[in-house]
Coordinates of N, CA and C in Angstrom, one line a residue:
Chain A
X1046 N 8.1 5.1 -27.9 CA 7.9 4.8 -29.3 C 8.2 3.4 -29.6
X1047 N 7.2 2.5 -29.7 CA 7.5 1.0 -29.8 C 7.7 0.6 -31.3
X1048 N 7.3 1.4 -32.3 CA 7.5 1.0 -33.6 C 6.4 0.1 -34.1
X1049 N 6.7 -1.1 -34.5 CA 5.8 -2.1 -34.9 C 5.7 -3.2 -33.9
X1050 N 4.5 -3.5 -33.4 CA 4.4 -4.5 -32.3 C 3.5 -5.6 -32.8
X1051 N 3.9 -6.9 -32.6 CA 3.2 -8.0 -33.0 C 2.9 -8.9 -31.8
X1052 N 1.7 -9.5 -31.8 CA 1.3 -10.5 -30.8 C 0.5 -11.6 -31.5
X1053 N 0.7 -12.9 -31.0 CA 1.6 -13.3 -30.0 C 3.0 -13.5 -30.6
X1054 N 4.0 -13.7 -29.8 CA 5.4 -14.0 -30.3 C 5.5 -15.4 -30.7
X1055 N 4.9 -16.3 -29.9 CA 5.0 -17.8 -30.2 C 3.6 -18.4 -30.1
X1056 N 3.3 -19.3 -31.0 CA 2.0 -20.0 -31.0 C 2.2 -21.4 -31.7
X1057 N 1.6 -22.4 -31.0 CA 1.5 -23.7 -31.6 C 0.0 -24.0 -31.9
X1058 N -0.3 -24.4 -33.1 CA -1.6 -24.7 -33.5 C -1.7 -26.1 -34.0
X1059 N -2.9 -26.7 -33.9 CA -3.2 -28.0 -34.5 C -3.7 -27.8 -35.9
X1060 N -3.5 -28.7 -36.8 CA -4.0 -28.6 -38.2 C -5.5 -28.4 -38.1
X1061 N -5.9 -27.4 -38.9 CA -7.4 -27.1 -38.9 C -7.8 -26.0 -38.0
X1062 N -7.0 -25.6 -37.0 CA -7.4 -24.6 -36.1 C -7.2 -23.2 -36.7
X1063 N -7.9 -22.2 -36.2 CA -7.8 -20.9 -36.7 C -7.1 -20.0 -35.7
X1064 N -6.5 -18.9 -36.1 CA -6.0 -17.9 -35.2 C -5.7 -16.6 -36.0
X1065 N -5.5 -15.6 -35.2 CA -5.3 -14.2 -35.7 C -4.0 -13.7 -35.1
X1066 N -3.1 -13.2 -36.0 CA -1.9 -12.5 -35.6 C -2.3 -11.0 -35.6
X1067 N -1.9 -10.3 -34.5 CA -2.2 -8.9 -34.4 C -1.0 -8.1 -34.6
X1068 N -1.2 -6.9 -35.2 CA -0.1 -6.0 -35.5 C -0.5 -4.6 -35.3
X1069 N 0.3 -3.8 -34.6 CA 0.0 -2.4 -34.4 C 1.3 -1.6 -34.6
X1070 N 1.1 -0.4 -35.2 CA 2.3 0.5 -35.4 C 1.9 1.9 -34.8
X1071 N 2.9 2.5 -34.2 CA 2.6 3.8 -33.6 C 3.4 5.0 -34.3
X1072 N 3.7 4.8 -35.6 CA 4.5 5.7 -36.4 C 3.6 6.5 -37.3
X1073 N 2.3 6.4 -37.2 CA 1.4 7.1 -38.0 C 1.6 6.8 -39.5
X1074 N 2.0 5.5 -39.8 CA 2.3 5.1 -41.2 C 1.0 4.8 -41.9
X1075 N 0.9 5.0 -43.2 CA -0.2 4.7 -44.0 C -0.3 3.3 -44.4
X1076 N 0.9 2.7 -44.7 CA 1.0 1.4 -45.4 C 1.5 0.3 -44.4
X1077 N 0.8 -0.8 -44.5 CA 1.2 -1.9 -43.6 C 1.3 -3.2 -44.4
X1078 N 2.1 -4.2 -43.9 CA 2.4 -5.4 -44.6 C 2.5 -6.6 -43.7
X1079 N 2.2 -7.8 -44.3 CA 2.5 -9.0 -43.6 C 3.4 -9.9 -44.5
X1080 N 4.5 -10.3 -43.9 CA 5.5 -11.2 -44.6 C 5.6 -12.5 -43.8
X1081 N 6.1 -13.5 -44.5 CA 6.5 -14.8 -43.8 C 7.9 -15.1 -44.3
X1082 N 8.6 -15.7 -43.3 CA 10.0 -16.1 -43.6 C 10.2 -17.5 -43.3
X1083 N 10.6 -18.3 -44.3 CA 10.9 -19.7 -44.1 C 12.4 -19.9 -44.2
X1084 N 13.0 -20.9 -43.6 CA 14.4 -21.1 -43.7 C 14.9 -21.2 -45.1
X1085 N 15.9 -20.3 -45.4 CA 16.4 -20.4 -46.8 C 15.6 -19.8 -47.8
X1086 N 14.4 -19.2 -47.5 CA 13.5 -18.7 -48.5 C 13.5 -17.1 -48.5
X1087 N 14.0 -16.5 -47.6 CA 13.9 -15.0 -47.5 C 12.5 -14.6 -47.2
X1088 N 12.2 -13.4 -47.3 CA 10.9 -12.8 -46.9 C 10.0 -12.9 -48.1
X1089 N 8.8 -13.3 -47.9 CA 7.7 -13.3 -48.9 C 6.5 -12.5 -48.5
X1090 N 6.0 -11.7 -49.3 CA 4.9 -10.8 -49.0 C 3.6 -11.6 -49.1
X1091 N 2.8 -11.5 -48.0 CA 1.5 -12.3 -48.0 C 0.4 -11.3 -48.4
X1092 N 0.2 -10.2 -47.7 CA -0.8 -9.2 -48.0 C -0.2 -7.9 -47.6
X1093 N -0.8 -6.8 -48.2 CA -0.4 -5.5 -47.8 C -1.6 -4.6 -47.8
X1094 N -1.5 -3.5 -47.1 CA -2.5 -2.5 -47.1 C -1.9 -1.1 -47.4
X1095 N -2.2 -0.6 -48.6 CA -1.5 0.7 -49.0 C -2.0 1.8 -48.1
X1096 N -3.3 1.8 -47.7 CA -3.8 2.8 -46.8 C -5.0 2.3 -46.1
X1097 N -5.4 3.0 -45.0 CA -6.6 2.5 -44.3 C -7.8 2.3 -45.2
X1098 N -8.4 1.1 -45.0 CA -9.5 0.8 -45.8 C -9.2 0.0 -47.1
X1099 N -7.9 -0.2 -47.4 CA -7.6 -1.0 -48.6 C -6.7 -2.2 -48.2
X1100 N -6.8 -3.3 -48.9 CA -5.9 -4.4 -48.7 C -5.7 -5.1 -50.1
X1101 N -4.5 -5.7 -50.3 CA -4.2 -6.3 -51.6 C -3.4 -7.5 -51.3
X1102 N -3.5 -8.5 -52.2 CA -2.7 -9.7 -52.1 C -1.2 -9.5 -52.5
X1103 N -0.4 -10.2 -51.9 CA 1.0 -10.2 -52.2 C 1.4 -11.4 -53.0
X1104 N 2.6 -12.0 -52.7 CA 3.1 -13.1 -53.4 C 2.4 -14.5 -53.0
X1105 N 2.1 -14.6 -51.7 CA 1.7 -15.9 -51.2 C 0.4 -15.7 -50.3
X1106 N -0.7 -15.3 -50.9 CA -1.9 -15.0 -50.0 C -2.8 -16.2 -49.7
X1107 N -2.6 -17.3 -50.4 CA -3.5 -18.4 -50.2 C -3.5 -18.9 -48.7
X1108 N -4.7 -19.1 -48.1 CA -4.8 -19.6 -46.8 C -4.8 -18.5 -45.7
X1109 N -4.8 -17.3 -46.2 CA -4.7 -16.1 -45.2 C -5.8 -15.1 -45.5
X1110 N -6.2 -14.4 -44.5 CA -7.1 -13.2 -44.7 C -6.5 -12.1 -43.8
X1111 N -6.8 -10.9 -44.2 CA -6.3 -9.7 -43.5 C -7.4 -8.7 -43.2
X1112 N -7.2 -7.9 -42.2 CA -8.1 -6.8 -41.9 C -7.3 -5.6 -41.5
X1113 N -7.6 -4.5 -42.2 CA -7.0 -3.2 -41.7 C -8.0 -2.6 -40.8
X1114 N -7.9 -2.8 -39.5 CA -8.9 -2.4 -38.6 C -9.0 -0.9 -38.5
X1115 N -7.9 -0.2 -38.5 CA -7.8 1.3 -38.5 C -6.4 1.6 -39.0
X1116 N -6.0 2.8 -38.9 CA -4.7 3.2 -39.4 C -3.6 2.5 -38.7
X1117 N -3.8 2.2 -37.4 CA -2.7 1.6 -36.6 C -2.6 0.1 -36.7
X1118 N -3.7 -0.6 -37.0 CA -3.7 -2.0 -36.8 C -4.0 -2.8 -38.1
X1119 N -3.3 -3.9 -38.2 CA -3.4 -4.7 -39.4 C -3.3 -6.2 -39.0
X1120 N -4.4 -6.9 -39.0 CA -4.3 -8.3 -38.5 C -4.3 -9.3 -39.6
X1121 N -3.7 -10.5 -39.3 CA -3.6 -11.6 -40.3 C -4.3 -12.8 -39.7
X1122 N -5.2 -13.4 -40.4 CA -5.9 -14.5 -39.9 C -5.7 -15.8 -40.7
X1123 N -5.5 -16.9 -40.0 CA -5.4 -18.2 -40.6 C -6.7 -18.9 -40.3
X1124 N -7.5 -19.2 -41.3 CA -8.8 -19.8 -41.0 C -8.8 -21.2 -40.7
X1125 N -7.9 -22.0 -41.4 CA -7.7 -23.4 -41.1 C -6.2 -23.7 -41.3
X1126 N -5.5 -23.7 -40.2 CA -4.1 -23.8 -40.3 C -3.6 -25.1 -40.9
X1127 N -2.5 -25.0 -41.6 CA -1.9 -26.2 -42.2 C -0.4 -26.3 -41.9
X1128 N 0.2 -27.4 -41.8 CA 1.6 -27.5 -41.5 C 2.5 -26.6 -42.4
X1129 N 2.1 -26.4 -43.6 CA 2.9 -25.6 -44.6 C 2.9 -24.1 -44.2
X1130 N 2.0 -23.8 -43.2 CA 2.0 -22.4 -42.7 C 2.9 -22.2 -41.5
X1131 N 3.6 -23.2 -41.1 CA 4.6 -23.1 -40.1 C 5.7 -22.2 -40.6
X1132 N 6.0 -21.1 -39.9 CA 6.9 -20.1 -40.4 C 7.0 -19.0 -39.3
X1133 N 7.9 -18.0 -39.6 CA 8.0 -16.8 -38.8 C 7.3 -15.7 -39.6
X1134 N 6.4 -15.0 -39.0 CA 5.6 -14.0 -39.6 C 6.0 -12.6 -39.1
X1135 N 6.2 -11.7 -40.1 CA 6.7 -10.4 -39.8 C 5.6 -9.4 -40.3
X1136 N 5.2 -8.5 -39.4 CA 4.4 -7.3 -39.8 C 5.4 -6.2 -40.0
X1137 N 5.0 -5.3 -40.9 CA 5.8 -4.1 -41.2 C 5.0 -3.0 -41.6
X1138 N 5.6 -1.8 -41.6 CA 4.8 -0.6 -42.0 C 5.8 0.4 -42.7
X1139 N 5.2 1.3 -43.5 CA 6.0 2.4 -44.1 C 5.1 3.6 -44.2
X1140 N 5.7 4.7 -44.3 CA 4.9 6.0 -44.3 C 3.9 6.0 -45.5
X1141 N 4.4 5.6 -46.6 CA 3.6 5.4 -47.8 C 4.2 4.2 -48.6
X1142 N 3.4 3.7 -49.6 CA 3.9 2.6 -50.4 C 5.2 3.0 -51.1
X1143 N 6.1 2.1 -51.0 CA 7.4 2.4 -51.7 C 8.4 3.1 -50.8
X1144 N 8.0 3.6 -49.7 CA 8.9 4.2 -48.7 C 9.6 3.2 -47.9
X1145 N 10.5 3.6 -47.1 CA 11.3 2.7 -46.2 C 10.4 1.9 -45.4
X1146 N 10.6 0.5 -45.3 CA 9.7 -0.4 -44.6 C 10.4 -0.7 -43.2
X1147 N 9.6 -0.7 -42.2 CA 10.1 -1.0 -40.8 C 9.4 -2.2 -40.3
X1148 N 10.1 -3.2 -39.7 CA 9.6 -4.5 -39.4 C 9.4 -4.6 -37.9
X1149 N 8.4 -5.5 -37.5 CA 8.2 -5.9 -36.1 C 9.2 -7.0 -35.8
X1150 N 9.1 -7.6 -34.6 CA 10.0 -8.5 -34.1 C 9.7 -10.0 -34.6
X1151 N 8.6 -10.2 -35.1 CA 8.2 -11.5 -35.6 C 7.3 -12.3 -34.7
X1152 N 6.6 -13.2 -35.3 CA 5.7 -14.2 -34.6 C 6.0 -15.6 -35.1
X1153 N 6.5 -16.4 -34.2 CA 6.8 -17.8 -34.6 C 5.6 -18.7 -34.5
X1154 N 5.2 -19.2 -35.6 CA 4.0 -20.1 -35.6 C 4.4 -21.5 -36.1
X1155 N 3.9 -22.5 -35.2 CA 4.1 -23.9 -35.6 C 2.8 -24.5 -35.7
X1156 N 2.5 -25.2 -36.8 CA 1.3 -26.0 -37.0 C 1.6 -27.4 -37.0
X1157 N 1.0 -28.2 -36.1 CA 1.3 -29.6 -36.0 C 0.2 -30.5 -36.5
Chain B
X829 N 12.9 -5.7 -59.7 CA 14.0 -5.2 -59.0 C 15.3 -5.9 -59.4
X830 N 16.4 -5.1 -59.4 CA 17.7 -5.6 -59.8 C 18.2 -6.7 -58.8
X831 N 19.0 -7.6 -59.3 CA 19.5 -8.6 -58.4 C 20.8 -8.1 -57.8
X832 N 21.1 -8.6 -56.6 CA 22.3 -8.2 -55.9 C 23.2 -9.4 -55.6
X833 N 24.5 -9.2 -55.5 CA 25.4 -10.2 -55.1 C 26.3 -9.8 -54.0
X834 N 26.3 -10.6 -52.9 CA 27.1 -10.3 -51.7 C 27.9 -11.5 -51.3
X835 N 29.1 -11.3 -50.7 CA 29.9 -12.4 -50.2 C 29.1 -13.1 -49.1
X836 N 29.1 -14.4 -49.0 CA 28.3 -15.1 -48.0 C 28.7 -14.8 -46.6
X837 N 30.0 -14.6 -46.3 CA 30.4 -14.3 -44.9 C 31.6 -13.4 -44.9
X838 N 31.8 -12.7 -43.7 CA 32.9 -11.9 -43.5 C 33.2 -11.9 -42.0
X839 N 34.4 -11.7 -41.6 CA 34.8 -11.5 -40.2 C 35.3 -10.0 -40.0
X840 N 35.2 -9.5 -38.8 CA 35.7 -8.2 -38.5 C 36.1 -8.2 -37.0
X841 N 37.2 -7.5 -36.7 CA 37.6 -7.4 -35.3 C 36.8 -6.3 -34.7
X842 N 36.4 -6.6 -33.4 CA 35.7 -5.6 -32.7 C 36.5 -4.2 -32.6
X843 N 35.7 -3.1 -32.8 CA 36.3 -1.8 -32.8 C 36.9 -1.3 -34.2
X844 N 37.0 -2.3 -35.1 CA 37.5 -1.9 -36.4 C 36.3 -1.6 -37.3
X845 N 36.5 -1.0 -38.5 CA 35.5 -0.8 -39.4 C 35.1 -2.0 -40.2
X846 N 33.9 -2.3 -40.4 CA 33.4 -3.4 -41.2 C 32.9 -2.8 -42.5
X847 N 33.5 -3.3 -43.6 CA 33.1 -2.9 -45.0 C 32.5 -4.0 -45.7
X848 N 31.2 -3.9 -46.0 CA 30.4 -5.0 -46.6 C 30.1 -4.5 -48.0
X849 N 30.6 -5.3 -49.0 CA 30.4 -5.0 -50.4 C 29.1 -5.6 -51.0
X850 N 28.6 -4.9 -52.0 CA 27.4 -5.4 -52.8 C 27.6 -5.0 -54.2
X851 N 27.3 -6.0 -55.1 CA 27.3 -5.7 -56.5 C 25.9 -5.7 -57.0
X852 N 25.5 -4.7 -57.8 CA 24.2 -4.6 -58.4 C 24.3 -4.0 -59.8
X853 N 24.9 -4.8 -60.6 CA 25.3 -4.3 -62.0 C 24.1 -4.0 -62.9
X854 N 23.0 -4.5 -62.6 CA 21.8 -4.3 -63.4 C 20.8 -3.3 -62.8
X855 N 21.3 -2.5 -61.9 CA 20.4 -1.5 -61.3 C 19.9 -0.5 -62.3
X856 N 18.6 -0.1 -62.1 CA 18.0 0.9 -63.0 C 18.2 2.3 -62.4
X857 N 17.9 3.3 -63.2 CA 18.1 4.6 -62.8 C 17.2 5.1 -61.6
X858 N 16.1 4.4 -61.5 CA 15.1 4.8 -60.4 C 15.2 3.9 -59.2
X859 N 16.1 3.0 -59.2 CA 16.2 2.1 -58.1 C 17.2 2.6 -57.0
X860 N 16.8 2.5 -55.8 CA 17.6 2.8 -54.6 C 18.4 1.6 -54.1
X861 N 19.5 1.8 -53.4 CA 20.2 0.7 -52.7 C 19.8 0.8 -51.3
X862 N 19.3 -0.3 -50.8 CA 18.8 -0.4 -49.4 C 19.7 -1.4 -48.6
X863 N 19.9 -1.1 -47.4 CA 20.6 -2.1 -46.5 C 19.7 -2.4 -45.3
X864 N 19.5 -3.7 -45.0 CA 18.9 -4.1 -43.8 C 19.8 -5.2 -43.1
X865 N 19.6 -5.4 -41.9 CA 20.3 -6.5 -41.2 C 19.3 -7.3 -40.4
X866 N 19.6 -8.5 -40.1 CA 18.7 -9.4 -39.3 C 19.6 -10.1 -38.3
X867 N 19.3 -9.8 -37.0 CA 20.1 -10.4 -35.9 C 19.4 -11.6 -35.4
X868 N 19.9 -12.7 -35.6 CA 19.4 -14.0 -35.0 C 17.9 -14.1 -35.0
X869 N 17.4 -14.0 -36.2 CA 15.9 -14.3 -36.4 C 15.0 -13.2 -35.9
X870 N 15.6 -12.1 -35.5 CA 14.7 -10.9 -35.1 C 14.2 -10.3 -36.4
X871 N 13.3 -9.3 -36.3 CA 12.8 -8.7 -37.5 C 13.9 -7.9 -38.2
X872 N 13.9 -7.9 -39.6 CA 14.9 -7.1 -40.3 C 14.9 -5.7 -39.9
X873 N 16.1 -5.2 -39.7 CA 16.3 -3.8 -39.2 C 16.8 -2.9 -40.3
X874 N 16.1 -1.9 -40.6 CA 16.6 -0.9 -41.7 C 17.8 -0.2 -41.2
X875 N 18.8 -0.1 -42.1 CA 20.1 0.6 -41.8 C 20.2 1.9 -42.5
X876 N 20.1 1.9 -43.8 CA 20.4 3.0 -44.6 C 20.0 2.8 -46.0
X877 N 19.7 3.9 -46.8 CA 19.5 3.7 -48.2 C 20.0 4.9 -49.0
X878 N 20.2 4.8 -50.3 CA 20.7 5.9 -51.1 C 20.5 5.6 -52.6
X879 N 20.6 6.7 -53.3 CA 20.4 6.6 -54.8 C 21.7 6.7 -55.5
X880 N 22.4 7.8 -55.4 CA 23.7 7.8 -56.0 C 24.8 8.6 -55.2
X881 N 24.3 9.4 -54.3 CA 25.3 10.1 -53.4 C 25.6 9.2 -52.2
X882 N 26.7 9.4 -51.7 CA 27.1 8.7 -50.4 C 26.2 9.2 -49.3
X883 N 25.8 8.3 -48.4 CA 24.9 8.6 -47.3 C 25.5 8.2 -46.0
X884 N 25.2 8.9 -44.9 CA 25.7 8.6 -43.6 C 24.5 8.8 -42.6
X885 N 24.4 7.9 -41.7 CA 23.5 8.2 -40.5 C 24.1 7.7 -39.3
X886 N 23.4 7.6 -38.2 CA 24.0 7.2 -36.9 C 24.4 5.8 -36.9
X887 N 24.0 5.0 -37.8 CA 24.3 3.6 -37.8 C 25.5 3.3 -38.7
X888 N 25.5 3.9 -39.9 CA 26.4 3.4 -40.9 C 26.6 4.5 -42.0
X889 N 27.6 4.2 -42.9 CA 27.8 5.0 -44.1 C 27.5 4.1 -45.3
X890 N 27.0 4.7 -46.4 CA 26.8 3.9 -47.6 C 27.6 4.6 -48.7
X891 N 28.5 3.9 -49.4 CA 29.3 4.4 -50.5 C 28.8 3.8 -51.7
X892 N 28.3 4.5 -52.7 CA 27.9 4.0 -54.0 C 28.8 4.5 -55.1
X893 N 29.3 3.6 -55.9 CA 30.2 3.9 -57.0 C 29.5 4.9 -58.0
X894 N 30.3 5.6 -58.7 CA 29.8 6.6 -59.7 C 28.9 5.9 -60.7
X895 N 29.2 4.7 -61.2 CA 28.4 4.0 -62.1 C 27.2 3.3 -61.5
X896 N 27.1 3.3 -60.2 CA 26.1 2.7 -59.4 C 26.0 1.2 -59.5
X897 N 27.0 0.6 -60.0 CA 27.0 -0.9 -60.1 C 27.4 -1.6 -58.9
X898 N 27.9 -0.9 -57.9 CA 28.3 -1.5 -56.7 C 28.2 -0.5 -55.5
X899 N 28.2 -1.0 -54.3 CA 28.2 -0.2 -53.1 C 28.8 -0.9 -52.0
X900 N 29.1 -0.1 -50.9 CA 29.7 -0.6 -49.7 C 29.1 -0.1 -48.5
X901 N 28.7 -0.9 -47.6 CA 28.1 -0.5 -46.3 C 29.3 -0.5 -45.3
X902 N 29.4 0.6 -44.6 CA 30.5 0.7 -43.7 C 30.0 0.9 -42.3
X903 N 30.3 0.0 -41.4 CA 30.0 0.2 -40.0 C 31.3 0.7 -39.3
X904 N 31.4 1.9 -38.9 CA 32.7 2.5 -38.6 C 33.5 1.9 -37.4
X905 N 32.7 1.4 -36.4 CA 33.4 0.8 -35.2 C 32.5 -0.4 -34.8
X906 N 32.8 -1.5 -35.4 CA 31.9 -2.7 -35.2 C 32.0 -3.2 -33.8
X907 N 30.9 -3.6 -33.2 CA 30.8 -4.2 -31.9 C 30.2 -5.6 -32.1
X908 N 30.3 -6.3 -31.0 CA 29.8 -7.7 -31.0 C 28.3 -7.7 -31.4
X909 N 27.6 -6.7 -31.0 CA 26.2 -6.7 -31.3 C 25.9 -6.4 -32.8
X910 N 26.9 -6.1 -33.5 CA 26.7 -5.9 -35.0 C 26.8 -7.3 -35.7
X911 N 27.0 -8.3 -35.0 CA 27.0 -9.7 -35.7 C 25.6 -10.0 -36.1
X912 N 25.5 -10.2 -37.4 CA 24.1 -10.3 -38.0 C 24.3 -10.7 -39.5
X913 N 23.2 -11.0 -40.1 CA 23.1 -11.1 -41.6 C 22.7 -9.8 -42.2
X914 N 23.5 -9.3 -43.1 CA 23.3 -8.0 -43.8 C 22.8 -8.2 -45.2
X915 N 21.7 -7.6 -45.5 CA 21.1 -7.7 -46.8 C 21.2 -6.4 -47.6
X916 N 21.7 -6.5 -48.8 CA 21.7 -5.4 -49.8 C 20.5 -5.6 -50.7
X917 N 19.7 -4.6 -50.9 CA 18.5 -4.7 -51.7 C 18.4 -3.5 -52.6
X918 N 18.0 -3.7 -53.9 CA 17.7 -2.6 -54.7 C 16.2 -2.6 -55.0
X919 N 15.6 -1.4 -54.9 CA 14.2 -1.3 -55.2 C 13.8 0.1 -55.6
X920 N 12.7 0.2 -56.3 CA 12.2 1.5 -56.7 C 11.6 2.1 -55.4
X921 N 11.9 3.4 -55.3 CA 11.3 4.2 -54.1 C 10.2 5.0 -54.6
X922 N 9.0 4.8 -54.1 CA 7.9 5.6 -54.5 C 6.6 4.8 -54.5
X923 N 5.5 5.4 -54.8 CA 4.2 4.8 -54.6 C 3.9 3.6 -55.6
X924 N 4.7 3.5 -56.6 CA 4.5 2.3 -57.5 C 4.9 1.0 -56.9
X925 N 5.7 1.1 -55.9 CA 6.3 -0.2 -55.3 C 5.3 -0.9 -54.4
X926 N 5.0 -2.1 -54.6 CA 4.0 -2.8 -53.8 C 4.5 -3.3 -52.4
X927 N 5.8 -3.0 -52.1 CA 6.3 -3.5 -50.8 C 7.0 -4.8 -50.9
X928 N 7.2 -5.3 -52.1 CA 7.9 -6.6 -52.3 C 9.4 -6.3 -52.1
X929 N 10.0 -7.0 -51.1 CA 11.4 -6.9 -50.8 C 12.0 -8.2 -51.1
X930 N 13.0 -8.2 -52.0 CA 13.7 -9.5 -52.3 C 15.0 -9.5 -51.5
X931 N 14.9 -10.3 -50.5 CA 16.1 -10.5 -49.6 C 16.8 -11.7 -50.2
X932 N 18.1 -11.5 -50.6 CA 18.9 -12.6 -51.1 C 19.5 -13.3 -49.9
X933 N 20.7 -14.0 -50.1 CA 21.3 -14.7 -49.0 C 22.0 -13.8 -48.0
X934 N 22.4 -12.6 -48.5 CA 23.0 -11.7 -47.6 C 24.4 -12.1 -47.2
X935 N 25.1 -11.3 -46.4 CA 26.4 -11.5 -45.9 C 26.3 -11.7 -44.3
X936 N 26.8 -12.8 -43.9 CA 26.9 -13.0 -42.4 C 28.1 -12.4 -41.9
X937 N 28.0 -11.3 -41.1 CA 29.1 -10.6 -40.5 C 29.3 -11.2 -39.1
X938 N 30.5 -11.7 -38.9 CA 30.9 -12.1 -37.5 C 31.9 -11.1 -37.0
X939 N 31.5 -10.4 -35.9 CA 32.4 -9.5 -35.2 C 33.1 -10.3 -34.1
X940 N 34.4 -10.3 -34.1 CA 35.1 -11.1 -33.1 C 35.9 -10.2 -32.1
X941 N 36.0 -10.6 -30.9 CA 36.6 -9.8 -29.8 C 38.1 -9.7 -30.1

């Protein structure tokens, strides 16, 4: 039982490049989330998916897109990376919206 | 969600109980107290949560005062691997919650040999 798995763990991008962060959970959870964590800023919600087939914006959605591929997988895409998107990204899931949230190990993204 | 106040840092001797306090004087009746910890930039790890009764699981105990304005997380036998930043969060539990988690500055617990 791996919980929430994210790939890649580390990535360096040039400004303007695109990439997709992958996330999968094996807990049969309905809801999934993407957060970013900057030094001294705490966690900020980028997008969430309450259930398969739905996605909604969080606090800081600009510059990102998401896809809920199926119940297990929720990907985050940066279409044109900017240095301001340098951060640690965490995927998370919960059984339902508002229930206890469980986090992945994080993906360190640097945009130069 | 209600705001929480935690001491910025605490020390604890290995093998002793670590008692981490949290004040949440503006907590609403439908808000739960949650505790997470983050070890050296790993993903936040869920520890425990409760509404008004004391709770215990394999990781910790949560003691909530009768007026619910404060709580204490207890790690009964702290080990070096418990060194982490501990976050106390209050949030509504249920489908109305969008998943927004407000992590404050937390308490950095240093467990010493």
